[in-house]
Each structure stands twice: as structure tokens, then as C-alpha cells.
Amino acid sequence: MKWDKLDEEPCSLSRTVAVVGDRWTLLILRESFLRVRRFEAFQSSLQITRHLLSERLKKLVRFGILRRVPYSEAPKRYEYILTQKGLDLYPIIMAMVHWGDTHMGDERGRPLLHEHKTCGKQFDPVMVCSECGEPLHAKQVHVHAGPGQRELAG
Amino acid sequence: MKWDKLDEEPCSLSRTVAVVGDRWTLLILRESFLRVRRFEAFQSSLQITRHLLSERLKKLVRFGILRRVPYSEAPKRYEYILTQKGLDLYPIIMAMVHWGDTHMGDERGRPLLHEHKTCGKQFDPVMVCSECGEPLHAKQVHVHAGPGQRELAG
DNA sequence: TTTGACAGTTCTATTTTAGAACTATAGCCT
DNA sequence: AGGCTATAGTTCTAAAATAGAACTGTCAAA
């Protein structure tokens, strides 16, 4: 598989995997959502090698998920801030956190709790249907080809 | 980073990444949700190498996401079916598909459309707060340490 | 003028993945 | 019986990605 062309596949999952489908990228994004913005901060909190961090940040900027914003003129220094496209990854991150909470927990309980400022309560993320508002389950969903389909899956 | 210990990190995202955080695993799961079950079917629809497919399937079985179920006694043959733990990954997959639809689309339109059997309509997945039902946005969420936290993130 | 902070880049050894061929079991056909 | 086919893997080597550590360049502060 030529991973550098995965973002051109006629499959929205593949295209998303092309961007966030490696181990470090998701962890970097987690840090971004926790307000980490600077190279050194990412590096020390993740223990990622500097080389790979540099590469991943470039890739995220290239895909328009992070913006490289100067915060010091001399010496020129930059920080990495989520764009709207990046902020829109939030449901993915939250879905993963919730699955981890549910299925990969240990006896110590959840590492993080989430509070919804809007209602003031501690919550879990729930995925619902945009039309009827009911929670979604795989078996209640029927898939059919859209206009961008090239071939039918197996 | 020792990726084989990522599932013991005090972070639910890391634990989830330990399971689904590589490029092939998510594509394999997509096929599973599309009802693909057999080795040959995964292999031919994904063009993954047989070696890696074998490894990934084993890993998914080990983590309890797929079950290896015999469908022929002689010769012994097995197929791979999502467990409840696996089915619970659906929101992650759907969140990724939706992000891809929104941000990585091309002029041809969506590759797949989703119909909610319950209400009969074509829908998008929306992530909402379990407590108030409002759609979630990163900036409206406050994070604080839970009982399983070991150290504060940067 | 030296030290330290920050944001990277460069280098080599190790690990992972790709790509192809090979193995094993059993049914089916002649 | 002998050979062909289907399915589900395993094994092998070359190529690519990652880890780990050291190095570079810029500027501020002491």
C-alpha cells in the first residue's frame, strides 16, 4: 500500500486514516486539545523523538489541521494551534477516549473526567442520528453507495 | 516509545490508540462493519499483505474485538466477527467517516451514504452530551483529573 | 563571553512493513 | 488414485519507518 495516496481513496475513512491513522498523530492531537502548543511541550509530554515530532507537525500543518503561528519575532518562534478543521476532530478523539474508558479501564478508574460547561455536568459523549436524535448502533445503519463511490466494497 | 505497553498508559486515548492506532487496523474494522468476515475477503478487498493481515487479526482477537468462529469443520476454517467490544467502536469509525466526508471530500461527493433504519432517513452522526443532549464542542468542555490519573498532562 | 532556552536537523541502528513465494488441509473431478 | 482448486495461513528478504542520541542556529540574559 502506498500510504501517501491513501487520502485520495474513494473512502472517507481511508482519507481520515491518511491524516490521523498513525500512533503519534492522535497523541499529538490529544495534547493540542489539552492546550499544548509548543514544540518543546509536545516533545517532553509525549517523549516522542524530535525528528518524528517535527515531521508530524509539518504533516498536520500541511493538511490544515494545525496552524503554525509566530509568537516571537526574534528569534522567530512558532506555536501550533488547532484550526477549525482540527477542532472538528474532537468527536473522533472523544469517541476514542470514551471507548478506552469503557473497555480498556483498570481498577483505578478513569484518568480524566469531562465536564460540559454548557450544562455544568460530568458527561460521556454519545453519538446520535442527526435526523431523529436517537443513539446510533451499527446494526441499525444501512450503507449504500454515494456519488463518490468508485467500486463496491467486498 | 514501547508501543506494546501503550495499553497500560493512564490515558484512555492511549489505550485506544494501542488497539486501533495503526493504519491497517482501522481499515480492517471498516470491512468488519461492512460484514466482511473471512481472511481471503479482507485480503482481497484491502490489498493488505497476508502476513500483516494475519498479525492484525490475531491482535484484534487478543484484544477481544473480533471473535474467531469456526464455519467449517473439515478443513477447519474460521471467520472473524465483531464482539460487543468491537461493535462499540462504531462511534469512532463513524466520527472518522464523517470528518472525512466534511473535510477530505472531492468534487465527486460522498463515497457512502448512511441510512438510519430506525427513522428511515439519511443521516450524519452527531456527538452530543449524555447529560443535556447538546452537540459537543471542544471549547465547551473542561477536563479534570479522574481517579485513574497518575500525573498531570503538560 | 558564556550560558541557556527553543526549535528544529542530521545521523545510524533497530524495527516494521511490503511483496512474493511457500505450506497445509480437504473437497471435488476424472 | 492422482491432480486441481479453495481457504487460511506462514516464511523469507528487501525496503521503509522509527528510535535514540547528538548536533545546529538564533537570540536573550547574566
XYZ file of C-alpha atoms (C1' of nucleotides) in Angstrom:
368
model
C 0.000 0.000 0.000
C 1.245 3.443 -0.896
C 0.308 5.325 2.236
C 0.972 8.659 0.610
C -2.023 8.196 -1.668
C -4.428 6.974 0.951
C -6.011 10.415 1.148
C -7.215 10.049 -2.446
C -9.097 6.799 -1.901
C -12.829 6.850 -2.549
C -13.500 6.203 1.126
C -13.885 8.818 3.809
C -12.455 6.525 6.424
C -9.301 5.989 4.380
C -8.932 9.698 3.902
C -9.223 10.265 7.613
C -6.814 7.443 8.351
C -4.374 9.105 5.958
C -4.275 12.036 8.357
C -4.734 10.655 11.859
C -4.109 6.953 11.321
C -0.776 6.660 12.977
C 0.080 6.262 16.575
C 1.789 9.574 17.201
C -0.588 11.838 15.370
C -3.508 11.055 17.630
C -1.413 11.576 20.721
C -0.183 14.895 19.380
C -3.763 15.945 18.766
C -4.725 14.932 22.283
C -2.082 17.322 23.544
C -3.370 20.029 21.228
C -6.843 19.653 22.684
C -5.267 19.932 26.137
C -3.872 23.325 25.010
C -0.310 22.216 24.336
C 1.099 24.392 21.557
C 4.885 24.407 21.527
C 7.479 22.031 20.169
C 9.240 21.517 23.466
C 5.971 20.991 25.289
C 4.822 18.302 22.881
C 8.198 16.653 22.974
C 8.542 16.492 26.712
C 4.995 15.437 27.441
C 4.928 12.730 24.780
C 8.548 11.601 24.825
C 8.359 11.478 21.050
C 11.645 11.790 19.191
C 12.298 15.318 17.969
C 12.654 14.139 14.425
C 9.286 12.471 14.321
C 7.565 15.299 16.155
C 8.895 17.716 13.587
C 7.610 15.526 10.767
C 4.191 15.016 12.278
C 3.687 18.704 12.995
C 4.598 19.508 9.396
C 2.130 16.956 8.166
C -0.645 18.313 10.355
C 0.083 21.821 9.110
C 0.124 20.582 5.525
C -3.308 19.025 5.999
C -4.652 22.208 7.540
C -5.249 20.739 10.981
C -2.726 22.878 12.818
C -1.676 26.407 12.056
C 1.945 27.476 12.629
C 1.658 30.830 14.333
C 4.614 33.028 15.330
C 4.691 34.001 18.981
C 8.136 35.574 18.989
C 9.784 37.641 16.271
C 13.408 37.418 17.341
C 14.278 34.677 17.412
C 11.439 33.568 15.161
C 9.456 31.019 17.087
C 6.211 29.323 16.286
C 3.460 27.507 18.034
C 0.936 25.059 16.693
C -2.753 25.825 17.085
C -5.776 23.829 16.004
C -7.671 25.204 13.023
C -11.421 24.686 12.666
C -10.659 21.575 10.634
C -8.559 20.408 13.557
C -11.189 21.301 16.149
C -13.648 19.231 14.154
C -11.581 16.153 15.013
C -12.917 16.442 18.543
C -15.650 13.831 18.129
C -13.060 11.313 16.965
C -10.848 11.951 19.960
C -13.798 11.877 22.346
C -15.165 8.688 20.837
C -11.775 7.081 21.339
C -11.447 8.333 24.895
C -14.906 7.033 25.705
C -14.225 3.621 24.211
C -10.998 3.453 26.187
C -12.841 4.439 29.366
C -15.427 1.752 28.755
C -13.320 -1.139 27.510
C -9.712 -0.575 28.461
C -10.100 0.732 32.004
C -8.282 -0.625 35.018
C -9.247 -0.805 38.676
C -8.062 2.752 39.260
C -10.926 4.375 37.364
C -10.864 6.978 34.621
C -7.764 9.016 34.029
C -9.753 12.111 33.041
C -13.243 13.387 33.674
C -15.051 15.703 31.291
C -17.366 18.491 32.307
C -19.735 20.146 29.868
C -19.548 23.864 30.618
C -22.896 24.421 28.910
C -24.830 22.278 31.378
C -22.295 22.038 34.163
C -22.366 18.266 34.391
C -19.871 15.493 34.071
C -20.732 13.666 30.876
C -19.970 10.956 28.355
C -20.048 11.595 24.631
C -22.933 9.904 22.830
C -23.229 9.572 19.073
C -26.704 10.174 17.751
C -28.519 10.370 14.429
C -28.670 13.910 13.063
C -32.269 13.299 11.924
C -34.032 11.609 14.819
C -31.594 12.180 17.656
C -31.525 8.540 18.720
C -28.210 6.926 19.714
C -26.572 5.129 16.815
C -25.816 1.432 16.655
C -24.039 -0.313 13.807
C -26.842 -2.781 13.215
C -29.406 -0.046 12.697
C -27.458 1.557 9.899
C -27.766 0.639 6.271
C -24.989 1.685 3.933
C -25.378 2.420 0.261
C -23.199 3.876 -2.450
C -22.982 7.637 -2.750
C -21.954 9.728 -5.754
C -18.248 9.488 -4.904
C -18.189 5.701 -4.911
C -15.948 4.071 -7.476
C -16.374 0.393 -6.738
C -18.379 -1.692 -4.311
C -16.656 -2.968 -1.224
C -16.260 -6.761 -0.921
C 8.157 4.603 22.866
C 7.415 0.978 23.624
C 4.184 0.562 21.701
C 3.459 -2.760 23.341
C 2.862 -1.051 26.668
C 0.742 1.784 25.346
C -2.400 -0.005 26.511
C -1.267 0.370 30.123
C -0.861 4.141 29.999
C -3.070 6.164 32.331
C -4.850 7.704 29.362
C -7.911 6.295 27.677
C -6.886 7.722 24.360
C -3.513 5.982 24.519
C -5.205 2.728 25.390
C -7.497 3.064 22.420
C -4.622 4.036 20.160
C -2.839 0.892 21.340
C -5.632 -1.095 19.730
C -6.792 0.847 16.684
C -3.970 3.356 16.237
C -2.382 1.926 13.163
C -3.305 2.329 9.578
C -4.409 -1.187 8.787
C -6.436 -1.913 11.875
C -8.976 0.786 11.183
C -9.368 -0.327 7.595
C -9.844 -3.911 8.726
C -12.533 -2.764 11.140
C -14.254 -0.810 8.395
C -14.509 -4.041 6.437
C -15.823 -5.824 9.508
C -18.581 -3.248 9.843
C -19.359 -3.831 6.171
C -19.881 -7.513 7.047
C -16.572 -8.827 5.742
C -15.601 -11.841 7.829
C -13.110 -14.069 6.057
C -9.366 -13.932 5.627
C -9.472 -14.010 1.845
C -12.182 -11.367 1.725
C -10.223 -8.961 3.914
C -7.095 -9.613 1.940
C -8.553 -9.064 -1.473
C -10.617 -6.024 -0.606
C -7.810 -4.266 1.269
C -4.776 -5.494 -0.677
C -3.033 -5.904 2.654
C -0.176 -8.379 2.760
C -1.236 -11.749 4.076
C 1.369 -11.650 6.773
C 0.195 -8.371 8.198
C -3.463 -9.298 7.926
C -2.773 -12.438 9.898
C -0.985 -10.403 12.567
C -3.667 -7.753 12.827
C -6.482 -10.261 13.046
C -4.646 -12.043 15.848
C -4.187 -8.778 17.660
C -7.857 -7.875 17.328
C -8.839 -11.294 18.634
C -6.386 -10.945 21.502
C -7.952 -7.617 22.466
C -11.434 -9.104 22.300
C -12.611 -7.005 19.367
C -13.080 -9.872 16.942
C -14.080 -13.432 17.685
C -12.595 -16.290 15.654
C -15.557 -18.503 14.891
C -15.373 -21.817 13.003
C -17.603 -22.018 9.965
C -16.266 -25.311 8.569
C -15.108 -28.352 10.482
C -13.121 -30.131 7.791
C -10.971 -28.455 6.856
C -11.088 -26.286 9.983
C -11.826 -22.767 8.820
C -12.611 -19.666 10.769
C -14.190 -16.291 10.250
C -13.785 -13.110 12.215
C -16.826 -11.493 13.770
C -17.143 -8.314 15.806
C -17.765 -8.794 19.516
C -19.767 -6.255 21.513
C -16.481 -4.566 22.376
C -15.819 -4.372 18.662
C -19.284 -3.117 17.824
C -18.745 -0.375 20.391
C -16.007 1.012 18.141
C -18.735 2.147 15.783
C -18.823 5.751 17.002
C -15.093 6.058 16.353
C -15.437 4.758 12.810
C -18.468 6.939 12.144
C -16.794 10.021 13.568
C -13.862 9.404 11.242
C -16.080 8.818 8.237
C -17.981 11.989 8.964
C -14.833 14.058 9.354
C -13.551 12.648 6.085
C -16.842 13.468 4.379
C -16.683 17.007 5.694
C -13.027 17.870 5.289
C -11.423 15.478 2.844
C -14.122 15.246 0.178
C -13.568 15.783 -3.510
C -15.840 17.086 -6.234
C -17.407 13.673 -6.700
C -19.347 13.730 -3.447
C -19.529 11.171 -0.664
C -18.377 7.630 -1.302
C -21.016 6.168 1.024
C -24.376 7.290 2.360
C -25.778 6.104 5.662
C -29.409 5.412 6.349
C -30.775 5.063 9.855
C -33.178 2.129 9.751
C -34.889 3.346 12.904
C -36.089 6.593 11.350
C -35.602 5.761 7.695
C -33.574 8.862 6.901
C -30.157 9.553 5.536
C -28.137 10.977 8.403
C -24.859 12.266 9.750
C -23.504 11.187 13.104
C -23.547 13.901 15.759
C -21.771 13.707 19.074
C -23.790 15.031 21.987
C -23.507 15.390 25.745
C -25.015 12.421 27.592
C -26.484 14.801 30.186
C -28.050 17.657 28.252
C -28.142 16.257 24.725
C -26.484 19.298 23.172
C -23.828 18.815 20.469
C -20.321 18.804 21.887
C -17.588 21.280 21.029
C -14.048 21.158 22.337
C -14.159 24.650 23.788
C -17.202 23.890 25.923
C -15.531 21.012 27.670
C -13.457 21.308 30.803
C -11.132 18.464 31.669
C -10.077 17.483 35.143
C -8.207 14.608 36.699
C -10.113 11.430 37.472
C -9.213 8.680 39.929
C -7.048 6.863 37.383
C -4.797 9.836 36.740
C -1.140 9.422 37.626
C 0.321 12.737 36.574
C -0.949 15.943 35.076
C -0.535 16.461 31.370
C 1.762 19.331 30.361
C 31.594 35.986 26.510
C 29.319 32.367 28.209
C 25.172 30.025 29.321
C 20.677 28.579 28.464
C 16.166 28.134 26.038
C 13.780 26.926 21.966
C 13.016 24.830 17.539
C 14.425 22.239 14.867
C 18.012 18.845 11.683
C 21.159 15.021 10.994
C 22.966 10.567 11.748
C 22.990 5.368 12.472
C 20.916 1.134 14.463
C 16.747 -1.235 15.088
C 12.076 -2.394 13.998
C 8.229 -2.676 10.928
C 6.185 -3.340 6.521
C 5.900 -4.796 1.558
C 5.848 -8.225 -1.746
C 6.198 -12.560 -3.163
C 6.546 -17.423 -2.657
C 5.532 -21.404 0.053
C 2.716 -24.859 3.245
C -1.213 -27.395 4.859
C -5.861 -29.414 4.790
C -9.563 -31.139 2.446
C -13.220 -31.247 -1.217
C -14.159 -32.311 -5.994
C -13.458 -34.216 -10.620
C -11.838 -37.754 -13.805
C -5.760 -42.945 -7.021
C -3.970 -38.526 -8.935
C -4.400 -33.914 -9.835
C -6.830 -29.413 -9.430
C -8.897 -25.871 -6.601
C -10.183 -23.142 -2.388
C -9.118 -21.260 2.082
C -6.133 -19.811 5.660
C -2.439 -19.115 6.877
C 3.497 -18.990 7.376
C 8.120 -17.873 5.804
C 11.557 -15.211 3.550
C 14.230 -10.935 2.044
C 14.357 -6.083 0.592
C 12.689 -1.581 1.520
C 10.787 1.887 4.580
C 9.786 3.910 9.050
C 11.110 4.731 13.831
C 14.166 5.222 17.981
C 17.722 7.418 20.261
C 21.151 10.447 20.567
C 23.947 14.201 19.124
C 24.309 18.388 16.575
C 22.979 23.378 14.598
C 21.371 28.110 14.673
C 19.306 32.128 16.814
C 18.764 35.193 20.315
C 18.266 36.808 25.437
C 20.057 37.267 29.831
C 23.906 37.034 33.188
